[in-house]
């Protein structure tokens, strides 16, 4: 086991060295900047990103815009699944089920509900609302998995999520109002790069906020040791509900974005194959890491595009990659590590060190026994 | 009434195949606590082996009796499929034996998808027929019609299950399997060759699936994605019976056979059968996750 | 009024009677020891008190409120905390996070507060962060606040487990073999620590321990269990001279 890991690590060493060599100077130069400047870096980068996404049509061709849109949607899917599989350590294999709910509900909103309310002209502006409603519907169905998870875990919970995926697909196939197996269409092409950019930023921001809260730590503690967690007062039921509902909310949003770019959805789109794709992204990028999900989704989506000439053989790559990952690098590229800029300031080691000094200043010297002080 | 008996026979026929495949899921889970999601696809591969071997034998060895042809095809398929299963265990699962369980389950999912897509890429998506080993004969007794093929499927499956049950309960190999299942850390100290027993378990599970594959192929067409649906149904069978429990898997297989055949009788369309099967699974997992014949396991603190 | 009252507590695992007719009245501020050979049912008593298992029979009252049928997190939130026989830290998380998680029941902000970093979230998080750091400082773990829990040396891991338990602000602390795996020097430190936290945090403590030096040294009262039964009870000296206890321990380690 160990030996095999080190083979991979050795192979990756040059890549890492290159990365460090390229990034370290930038990092150092950046850290040398005054704090008042650094404060504005993030907003500036985000603004720049947004402007670029607006300008995309005149910068890159339609095909690559499309690819970037899929990258964005997949980042949302991977990050939200990571909340369950990476941060909470449960094993969901039915993410596409939630995605389907969001896709169908959001599509119904833009195709039927809004136009019938006489808001046909306003549909493009109501798109975020449609996505949110789709997300909420998906989040609600997240309870279907959250509630069994109180008692069932591990393999069995994996089967529950899988059964859920299959049930959604089967219900959609039998639901003639939304086209049954023929699928549902009529959506406008509302998903574009700026929207996707905004939703990715919102998703990552909100997930980050959750993870670095005591609720989020509750999620982590379930991964580490569920019983110990309930024995230090964590209400594991509440935590599981929060995690599953939020995870499926974002899966639903991703589904809505997806439906409004391909403009046609059918039950087969949301099969277990789709769920497996998301799994590959999560485990490739790294469990318990938002940066990992961004990385995993980007690499996998672009890789699959580059492999398009291979035709059917392309579909052999994903599963093979998944197996190799599990054997050689089960925690993925970034496993349990995070990019610094995704960590809130007050959670960084430097802040914690400062806090310690502050606490020590305040403390009046107490009678600490020999054993309690170093 | 005749209609009902007719349906029962159909349910037994379908259920037999589910039971045979369910055994593979249950045996592997029993011994290394792994949900071998690739098993349905191993079943699929077995039908392709049968297809190629059967077709080749039928064209090169003209005049061979149908029975002999069937037996040769069956043996070839069992052999090749067990080999595949043992190789998968050796190269994909064994490195993960002491890793977090999730890793192994994901690997199994990946192996399954790999087999499907690999078959698709090499052989193509078109459905195929196995050669006809036996001429179909239909008998009618008391208004109930049944074919010799149907009888072969039901009887052969029952025999295979009987043999397996005896092997696991009465032989050294069976005992060793139970020892490994009980405690894979202590069993080797007692002189049980754990690796070999695990390989044997995979081989037996796969060859039983191959029997199922050859029987199934006598009636239906085969394609690269067939393992998904049938694999899932068989898997549900195993869970319904109590995963890890051999008799449970057999029972579960027949129950799912009845679900499949009787769902369209009760609900408007056969397209609801997946919904029914997975809802049963979901309910069961919530209220009785250890299945009908399984036992709950307590967690130690 | 006793802080903890246990009446006729009995628990079966299938056919195995792990605990039978266990009774205990615990006054606030007491430090009671439970000893007994392996498999006597000591840990099971802790598991029953903290709601990990539901007792087959019997009643547990904490501050006059019944604990039977409550979930572990509810019981902990009522003011009971525990450590584990084998260390169960959140290994991949930082020392600070281990302690912060134990403030879960005291966290009252909701999901929306967290998602959007509303003022209530900021205020409570700052409070929790500071309290956790103060506790770590008191327990001599502040320098390791950023460490991953599993990278701590064994003795400090034990101490972190106690710190984490204290973070839930208990009135009753259940310690399950805290000295297991420690060398004599560490054990002496541990004994000091237990007595110190007892005073510092006003605790009532039940201590399971195999190390007789610890039990005899700091407990005022000891209960002896064997095969689920309570076979003796009394002061350290009384227990030490009880023939039934000596018999139960025959072949086990000698009582020092
Ligand atoms: N979850 C469980 N399922 C079945 N039996 C159990 C379980 N937990 C404990 N037991 C059994 O109950 C009995 C009491 O166990 P317990 O852990 O309470 O003993 P203990 O006094 O803490 O022993 P030790 O000193 O070894 O920790 C033992 O025979 C043990 O095997
Ligand atoms: Mg114990």
mmCIF file of N, CA and C in Angstrom, chain A residues 205-206 208-210 212-215 217-218 220-221 223-225 227-235 237-239 242 246 331 336 344 346-347 349 351-353 355-356 359-360 362-363 367-369 371-372 374, chain C residues 50 52 71-73 76 82 84 88 90-93 96-97 100-105 107 109-111 114-117 121 125 128-130 133-134 137-140 142-143 145-146 159 164 168 189 192-193 196:
data_model
loop_
_atom_site.group_PDB
_atom_site.id
_atom_site.type_symbol
_atom_site.label_atom_id
_atom_site.label_comp_id
_atom_site.label_asym_id
_atom_site.label_seq_id
_atom_site.Cartn_x
_atom_site.Cartn_y
_atom_site.Cartn_z
ATOM 1 N N UNK A 205 -19.051 30.068 -2.186
ATOM 2 C CA UNK A 205 -19.066 30.973 -1.028
ATOM 3 C C UNK A 205 -19.966 30.433 0.078
ATOM 4 N N UNK A 206 -21.165 30.037 -0.283
ATOM 5 C CA UNK A 206 -22.098 29.563 0.742
ATOM 6 C C UNK A 206 -21.616 28.256 1.373
ATOM 7 N N UNK A 208 -18.577 27.255 1.637
ATOM 8 C CA UNK A 208 -17.446 27.596 2.492
ATOM 9 C C UNK A 208 -17.940 28.140 3.839
ATOM 10 N N UNK A 209 -18.918 29.040 3.778
ATOM 11 C CA UNK A 209 -19.441 29.597 5.021
ATOM 12 C C UNK A 209 -20.004 28.511 5.921
ATOM 13 N N UNK A 210 -20.692 27.587 5.305
ATOM 14 C CA UNK A 210 -21.272 26.500 6.100
ATOM 15 C C UNK A 210 -20.175 25.653 6.734
ATOM 16 N N UNK A 212 -17.119 26.281 7.474
ATOM 17 C CA UNK A 212 -16.379 26.908 8.564
ATOM 18 C C UNK A 212 -17.311 27.511 9.601
ATOM 19 N N UNK A 213 -18.377 26.785 9.918
ATOM 20 C CA UNK A 213 -19.230 27.184 11.026
ATOM 21 C C UNK A 213 -19.322 25.980 11.946
ATOM 22 N N UNK A 214 -19.922 26.145 13.089
ATOM 23 C CA UNK A 214 -20.000 24.995 13.987
ATOM 24 C C UNK A 214 -20.913 23.912 13.442
ATOM 25 N N UNK A 215 -21.882 24.311 12.608
ATOM 26 C CA UNK A 215 -22.698 23.302 11.928
ATOM 27 C C UNK A 215 -21.825 22.494 10.987
ATOM 28 N N UNK A 217 -18.616 22.078 11.222
ATOM 29 C CA UNK A 217 -17.724 21.203 11.993
ATOM 30 C C UNK A 217 -18.481 19.969 12.453
ATOM 31 N N UNK A 218 -19.780 20.154 12.716
ATOM 32 C CA UNK A 218 -20.612 18.992 13.044
ATOM 33 C C UNK A 218 -20.612 17.998 11.891
ATOM 34 N N UNK A 220 -18.250 17.595 9.662
ATOM 35 C CA UNK A 220 -16.938 16.941 9.665
ATOM 36 C C UNK A 220 -16.844 15.879 10.758
ATOM 37 N N UNK A 221 -17.408 16.194 11.918
ATOM 38 C CA UNK A 221 -17.261 15.264 13.030
ATOM 39 C C UNK A 221 -18.013 13.967 12.759
ATOM 40 N N UNK A 223 -18.094 12.531 9.855
ATOM 41 C CA UNK A 223 -17.138 11.760 9.072
ATOM 42 C C UNK A 223 -16.093 11.114 9.975
ATOM 43 N N UNK A 224 -15.629 11.897 10.948
ATOM 44 C CA UNK A 224 -14.533 11.405 11.771
ATOM 45 C C UNK A 224 -14.982 10.282 12.698
ATOM 46 N N UNK A 225 -16.114 10.462 13.341
ATOM 47 C CA UNK A 225 -16.590 9.466 14.301
ATOM 48 C C UNK A 225 -17.987 9.875 14.741
ATOM 49 N N UNK A 227 -20.346 8.430 16.442
ATOM 50 C CA UNK A 227 -20.790 8.192 17.816
ATOM 51 C C UNK A 227 -20.134 9.192 18.765
ATOM 52 N N UNK A 228 -18.827 9.368 18.584
ATOM 53 C CA UNK A 228 -18.144 10.353 19.420
ATOM 54 C C UNK A 228 -18.779 11.720 19.216
ATOM 55 N N UNK A 229 -19.187 11.993 17.999
ATOM 56 C CA UNK A 229 -19.752 13.284 17.692
ATOM 57 C C UNK A 229 -21.050 13.512 18.460
ATOM 58 N N UNK A 230 -21.923 12.507 18.471
ATOM 59 C CA UNK A 230 -23.156 12.697 19.235
ATOM 60 C C UNK A 230 -22.842 12.757 20.729
ATOM 61 N N UNK A 231 -21.711 12.172 21.138
ATOM 62 C CA UNK A 231 -21.363 12.198 22.562
ATOM 63 C C UNK A 231 -20.573 13.447 22.955
ATOM 64 N N UNK A 232 -20.385 14.377 22.023
ATOM 65 C CA UNK A 232 -19.918 15.701 22.434
ATOM 66 C C UNK A 232 -20.978 16.727 22.040
ATOM 67 N N UNK A 233 -22.224 16.285 22.052
ATOM 68 C CA UNK A 233 -23.407 17.140 21.946
ATOM 69 C C UNK A 233 -23.809 17.530 20.530
ATOM 70 N N UNK A 234 -23.219 16.921 19.514
ATOM 71 C CA UNK A 234 -23.643 17.248 18.153
ATOM 72 C C UNK A 234 -24.973 16.561 17.846
ATOM 73 N N UNK A 235 -25.953 17.354 17.453
ATOM 74 C CA UNK A 235 -27.246 16.804 17.058
ATOM 75 C C UNK A 235 -27.090 16.266 15.640
ATOM 76 N N UNK A 237 -28.733 14.345 13.782
ATOM 77 C CA UNK A 237 -29.876 14.365 12.859
ATOM 78 C C UNK A 237 -29.997 15.710 12.165
ATOM 79 N N UNK A 238 -29.896 16.746 12.979
ATOM 80 C CA UNK A 238 -30.016 18.089 12.405
ATOM 81 C C UNK A 238 -28.899 18.308 11.392
ATOM 82 N N UNK A 239 -27.696 17.921 11.769
ATOM 83 C CA UNK A 239 -26.558 18.116 10.892
ATOM 84 C C UNK A 239 -26.761 17.372 9.570
ATOM 85 N N UNK A 242 -29.306 19.186 7.424
ATOM 86 C CA UNK A 242 -28.696 20.380 6.828
ATOM 87 C C UNK A 242 -27.815 19.979 5.650
ATOM 88 N N UNK A 246 -28.866 20.953 1.811
ATOM 89 C CA UNK A 246 -28.062 21.953 1.106
ATOM 90 C C UNK A 246 -27.362 21.332 -0.097
ATOM 91 N N UNK A 331 -7.765 9.764 -1.605
ATOM 92 C CA UNK A 331 -8.242 11.066 -1.138
ATOM 93 C C UNK A 331 -8.182 12.131 -2.228
ATOM 94 N N UNK A 336 -8.573 16.636 1.731
ATOM 95 C CA UNK A 336 -8.589 17.255 3.054
ATOM 96 C C UNK A 336 -7.709 18.511 3.165
ATOM 97 N N UNK A 344 -11.723 31.141 5.376
ATOM 98 C CA UNK A 344 -11.985 32.462 5.954
ATOM 99 C C UNK A 344 -10.792 32.915 6.794
ATOM 100 N N UNK A 346 -10.402 34.247 9.649
ATOM 101 C CA UNK A 346 -10.313 33.930 11.077
ATOM 102 C C UNK A 346 -10.136 32.429 11.320
ATOM 103 N N UNK A 347 -10.036 31.633 10.250
ATOM 104 C CA UNK A 347 -9.799 30.204 10.431
ATOM 105 C C UNK A 347 -8.369 29.841 10.071
ATOM 106 N N UNK A 349 -4.280 29.554 10.282
ATOM 107 C CA UNK A 349 -3.384 29.322 11.415
ATOM 108 C C UNK A 349 -2.862 30.615 12.030
ATOM 109 N N UNK A 351 -4.213 33.483 12.314
ATOM 110 C CA UNK A 351 -5.231 34.113 13.154
ATOM 111 C C UNK A 351 -5.358 33.367 14.476
ATOM 112 N N UNK A 352 -5.314 32.021 14.393
ATOM 113 C CA UNK A 352 -5.423 31.208 15.602
ATOM 114 C C UNK A 352 -4.254 31.506 16.538
ATOM 115 N N UNK A 353 -3.052 31.658 15.960
ATOM 116 C CA UNK A 353 -1.884 31.981 16.786
ATOM 117 C C UNK A 353 -2.080 33.325 17.491
ATOM 118 N N UNK A 355 -4.889 34.693 18.233
ATOM 119 C CA UNK A 355 -5.930 34.512 19.248
ATOM 120 C C UNK A 355 -5.330 33.939 20.530
ATOM 121 N N UNK A 356 -4.412 32.989 20.372
ATOM 122 C CA UNK A 356 -3.790 32.377 21.545
ATOM 123 C C UNK A 356 -3.070 33.436 22.386
ATOM 124 N N UNK A 359 -5.558 35.546 24.215
ATOM 125 C CA UNK A 359 -6.148 34.847 25.360
ATOM 126 C C UNK A 359 -5.156 34.811 26.516
ATOM 127 N N UNK A 360 -3.880 34.594 26.179
ATOM 128 C CA UNK A 360 -2.865 34.487 27.237
ATOM 129 C C UNK A 360 -2.678 35.813 27.959
ATOM 130 N N UNK A 362 -4.872 37.997 28.484
ATOM 131 C CA UNK A 362 -6.035 38.267 29.314
ATOM 132 C C UNK A 362 -6.033 37.428 30.595
ATOM 133 N N UNK A 363 -5.479 36.228 30.506
ATOM 134 C CA UNK A 363 -5.613 35.274 31.607
ATOM 135 C C UNK A 363 -4.801 35.735 32.827
ATOM 136 N N UNK A 367 -3.689 28.814 39.255
ATOM 137 C CA UNK A 367 -2.891 27.740 39.852
ATOM 138 C C UNK A 367 -3.029 26.498 39.004
ATOM 139 N N UNK A 368 -2.125 26.374 38.043
ATOM 140 C CA UNK A 368 -2.186 25.221 37.157
ATOM 141 C C UNK A 368 -1.289 24.133 37.735
ATOM 142 N N UNK A 369 -1.794 22.922 37.828
ATOM 143 C CA UNK A 369 -0.949 21.857 38.361
ATOM 144 C C UNK A 369 0.176 21.519 37.394
ATOM 145 N N UNK A 371 0.927 19.036 35.822
ATOM 146 C CA UNK A 371 0.566 18.304 34.603
ATOM 147 C C UNK A 371 -0.140 19.159 33.572
ATOM 148 N N UNK A 372 -0.757 20.239 34.026
ATOM 149 C CA UNK A 372 -1.608 20.977 33.103
ATOM 150 C C UNK A 372 -0.865 22.050 32.326
ATOM 151 N N UNK A 374 2.791 23.028 30.275
ATOM 152 C CA UNK A 374 3.968 22.342 29.703
ATOM 153 C C UNK A 374 5.251 22.880 30.298
ATOM 154 N N UNK C 50 -25.173 7.575 28.943
ATOM 155 C CA UNK C 50 -25.093 8.580 27.876
ATOM 156 C C UNK C 50 -25.992 8.267 26.684
ATOM 157 N N UNK C 52 -26.145 5.714 24.598
ATOM 158 C CA UNK C 52 -25.673 4.947 23.442
ATOM 159 C C UNK C 52 -26.527 3.687 23.287
ATOM 160 N N UNK C 71 -31.694 10.861 23.309
ATOM 161 C CA UNK C 71 -30.547 10.668 22.419
ATOM 162 C C UNK C 71 -29.272 11.139 23.118
ATOM 163 N N UNK C 72 -28.114 10.569 22.728
ATOM 164 C CA UNK C 72 -26.862 10.986 23.356
ATOM 165 C C UNK C 72 -26.655 12.492 23.350
ATOM 166 N N UNK C 73 -26.897 13.147 22.222
ATOM 167 C CA UNK C 73 -26.603 14.583 22.182
ATOM 168 C C UNK C 73 -27.489 15.362 23.157
ATOM 169 N N UNK C 76 -25.942 14.778 26.639
ATOM 170 C CA UNK C 76 -24.722 15.565 26.818
ATOM 171 C C UNK C 76 -25.092 17.030 27.062
ATOM 172 N N UNK C 82 -18.307 12.739 28.600
ATOM 173 C CA UNK C 82 -17.543 11.516 28.822
ATOM 174 C C UNK C 82 -16.325 11.451 27.919
ATOM 175 N N UNK C 84 -13.506 8.259 26.297
ATOM 176 C CA UNK C 84 -13.650 6.884 25.831
ATOM 177 C C UNK C 84 -12.451 6.044 26.220
ATOM 178 N N UNK C 88 -11.119 8.468 21.087
ATOM 179 C CA UNK C 88 -11.958 8.701 19.905
ATOM 180 C C UNK C 88 -11.975 10.180 19.574
ATOM 181 N N UNK C 90 -11.476 13.418 16.894
ATOM 182 C CA UNK C 90 -11.709 13.625 15.460
ATOM 183 C C UNK C 90 -10.330 13.810 14.843
ATOM 184 N N UNK C 91 -9.760 12.695 14.418
ATOM 185 C CA UNK C 91 -8.326 12.614 14.122
ATOM 186 C C UNK C 91 -7.822 13.582 13.064
ATOM 187 N N UNK C 92 -8.604 13.777 12.006
ATOM 188 C CA UNK C 92 -8.117 14.609 10.900
ATOM 189 C C UNK C 92 -8.369 16.094 11.143
ATOM 190 N N UNK C 93 -9.020 16.427 12.235
ATOM 191 C CA UNK C 93 -9.353 17.831 12.476
ATOM 192 C C UNK C 93 -8.354 18.443 13.452
ATOM 193 N N UNK C 96 -8.046 22.675 17.885
ATOM 194 C CA UNK C 96 -9.045 23.707 18.166
ATOM 195 C C UNK C 96 -10.430 23.262 17.703
ATOM 196 N N UNK C 97 -10.494 22.674 16.508
ATOM 197 C CA UNK C 97 -11.785 22.229 15.995
ATOM 198 C C UNK C 97 -12.389 21.148 16.876
ATOM 199 N N UNK C 100 -13.981 22.981 19.547
ATOM 200 C CA UNK C 100 -15.099 23.821 19.113
ATOM 201 C C UNK C 100 -16.350 22.994 18.824
ATOM 202 N N UNK C 101 -16.142 21.806 18.238
ATOM 203 C CA UNK C 101 -17.306 20.967 17.930
ATOM 204 C C UNK C 101 -18.100 20.673 19.191
ATOM 205 N N UNK C 102 -17.371 20.521 20.301
ATOM 206 C CA UNK C 102 -18.060 20.192 21.547
ATOM 207 C C UNK C 102 -18.913 21.343 22.065
ATOM 208 N N UNK C 103 -18.810 22.511 21.429
ATOM 209 C CA UNK C 103 -19.696 23.619 21.780
ATOM 210 C C UNK C 103 -20.993 23.562 20.980
ATOM 211 N N UNK C 104 -21.201 22.468 20.297
ATOM 212 C CA UNK C 104 -22.332 22.403 19.372
ATOM 213 C C UNK C 104 -23.658 22.750 20.047
ATOM 214 N N UNK C 105 -23.904 22.131 21.189
ATOM 215 C CA UNK C 105 -25.197 22.355 21.848
ATOM 216 C C UNK C 105 -25.351 23.794 22.319
ATOM 217 N N UNK C 107 -24.318 26.307 20.593
ATOM 218 C CA UNK C 107 -24.416 27.166 19.410
ATOM 219 C C UNK C 107 -25.884 27.334 19.071
ATOM 220 N N UNK C 109 -27.094 29.735 16.634
ATOM 221 C CA UNK C 109 -27.441 30.327 15.344
ATOM 222 C C UNK C 109 -27.884 29.250 14.354
ATOM 223 N N UNK C 110 -28.649 29.669 13.351
ATOM 224 C CA UNK C 110 -29.221 28.702 12.425
ATOM 225 C C UNK C 110 -28.431 28.585 11.137
ATOM 226 N N UNK C 111 -28.944 27.742 10.241
ATOM 227 C CA UNK C 111 -28.265 27.504 8.970
ATOM 228 C C UNK C 111 -28.106 28.789 8.169
ATOM 229 N N UNK C 114 -25.376 30.947 9.301
ATOM 230 C CA UNK C 114 -24.060 30.440 8.903
ATOM 231 C C UNK C 114 -23.812 30.684 7.422
ATOM 232 N N UNK C 115 -24.808 30.342 6.587
ATOM 233 C CA UNK C 115 -24.615 30.462 5.136
ATOM 234 C C UNK C 115 -24.282 31.891 4.736
ATOM 235 N N UNK C 116 -24.966 32.847 5.359
ATOM 236 C CA UNK C 116 -24.770 34.237 4.939
ATOM 237 C C UNK C 116 -23.920 35.044 5.916
ATOM 238 N N UNK C 117 -23.298 34.352 6.852
ATOM 239 C CA UNK C 117 -22.426 35.010 7.839
ATOM 240 C C UNK C 117 -23.098 36.213 8.470
ATOM 241 N N UNK C 121 -24.108 34.801 13.688
ATOM 242 C CA UNK C 121 -23.076 33.801 13.431
ATOM 243 C C UNK C 121 -21.710 34.339 13.841
ATOM 244 N N UNK C 125 -19.604 32.673 16.801
ATOM 245 C CA UNK C 125 -18.365 32.003 16.394
ATOM 246 C C UNK C 125 -17.165 32.607 17.120
ATOM 247 N N UNK C 128 -17.212 31.294 20.646
ATOM 248 C CA UNK C 128 -16.809 29.890 20.731
ATOM 249 C C UNK C 128 -15.308 29.758 20.537
ATOM 250 N N UNK C 129 -14.799 30.503 19.570
ATOM 251 C CA UNK C 129 -13.377 30.448 19.274
ATOM 252 C C UNK C 129 -12.575 30.841 20.506
ATOM 253 N N UNK C 130 -13.030 31.890 21.148
ATOM 254 C CA UNK C 130 -12.276 32.383 22.289
ATOM 255 C C UNK C 130 -12.377 31.425 23.483
ATOM 256 N N UNK C 133 -10.260 28.444 22.909
ATOM 257 C CA UNK C 133 -8.837 28.726 23.084
ATOM 258 C C UNK C 133 -8.494 28.874 24.559
ATOM 259 N N UNK C 134 -9.383 29.489 25.323
ATOM 260 C CA UNK C 134 -9.141 29.609 26.762
ATOM 261 C C UNK C 134 -9.033 28.242 27.409
ATOM 262 N N UNK C 137 -5.870 26.627 26.547
ATOM 263 C CA UNK C 137 -4.788 27.263 27.287
ATOM 264 C C UNK C 137 -4.740 26.709 28.712
ATOM 265 N N UNK C 138 -5.915 26.632 29.331
ATOM 266 C CA UNK C 138 -5.991 26.081 30.685
ATOM 267 C C UNK C 138 -5.452 24.657 30.739
ATOM 268 N N UNK C 139 -5.749 23.901 29.696
ATOM 269 C CA UNK C 139 -5.367 22.486 29.685
ATOM 270 C C UNK C 139 -3.955 22.295 29.137
ATOM 271 N N UNK C 140 -3.275 23.380 28.853
ATOM 272 C CA UNK C 140 -1.904 23.252 28.360
ATOM 273 C C UNK C 140 -1.815 22.740 26.945
ATOM 274 N N UNK C 142 -2.764 24.899 24.239
ATOM 275 C CA UNK C 142 -2.941 26.035 23.333
ATOM 276 C C UNK C 142 -1.854 26.092 22.261
ATOM 277 N N UNK C 143 -0.646 25.682 22.609
ATOM 278 C CA UNK C 143 0.427 25.744 21.617
ATOM 279 C C UNK C 143 0.177 24.804 20.446
ATOM 280 N N UNK C 145 -2.833 24.255 19.168
ATOM 281 C CA UNK C 145 -4.195 24.508 18.676
ATOM 282 C C UNK C 145 -4.353 24.231 17.186
ATOM 283 N N UNK C 146 -3.298 24.520 16.416
ATOM 284 C CA UNK C 146 -3.393 24.323 14.966
ATOM 285 C C UNK C 146 -3.037 22.918 14.512
ATOM 286 N N UNK C 159 -5.428 14.044 26.970
ATOM 287 C CA UNK C 159 -5.795 15.303 27.603
ATOM 288 C C UNK C 159 -6.762 16.086 26.730
ATOM 289 N N UNK C 164 -12.044 18.264 25.373
ATOM 290 C CA UNK C 164 -13.221 18.261 24.524
ATOM 291 C C UNK C 164 -14.478 17.966 25.345
ATOM 292 N N UNK C 168 -18.166 20.808 26.619
ATOM 293 C CA UNK C 168 -19.627 20.716 26.607
ATOM 294 C C UNK C 168 -20.224 21.294 27.892
ATOM 295 N N UNK C 189 0.755 12.696 36.630
ATOM 296 C CA UNK C 189 0.252 13.950 36.062
ATOM 297 C C UNK C 189 -1.256 13.904 35.891
ATOM 298 N N UNK C 192 -3.175 14.390 39.104
ATOM 299 C CA UNK C 192 -3.213 15.818 39.445
ATOM 300 C C UNK C 192 -4.251 16.533 38.596
ATOM 301 N N UNK C 193 -4.215 16.222 37.312
ATOM 302 C CA UNK C 193 -5.115 16.899 36.386
ATOM 303 C C UNK C 193 -6.571 16.655 36.770
ATOM 304 N N UNK C 196 -7.504 18.587 39.690
ATOM 305 C CA UNK C 196 -7.507 20.008 39.390
ATOM 306 C C UNK C 196 -8.756 20.417 38.621
#
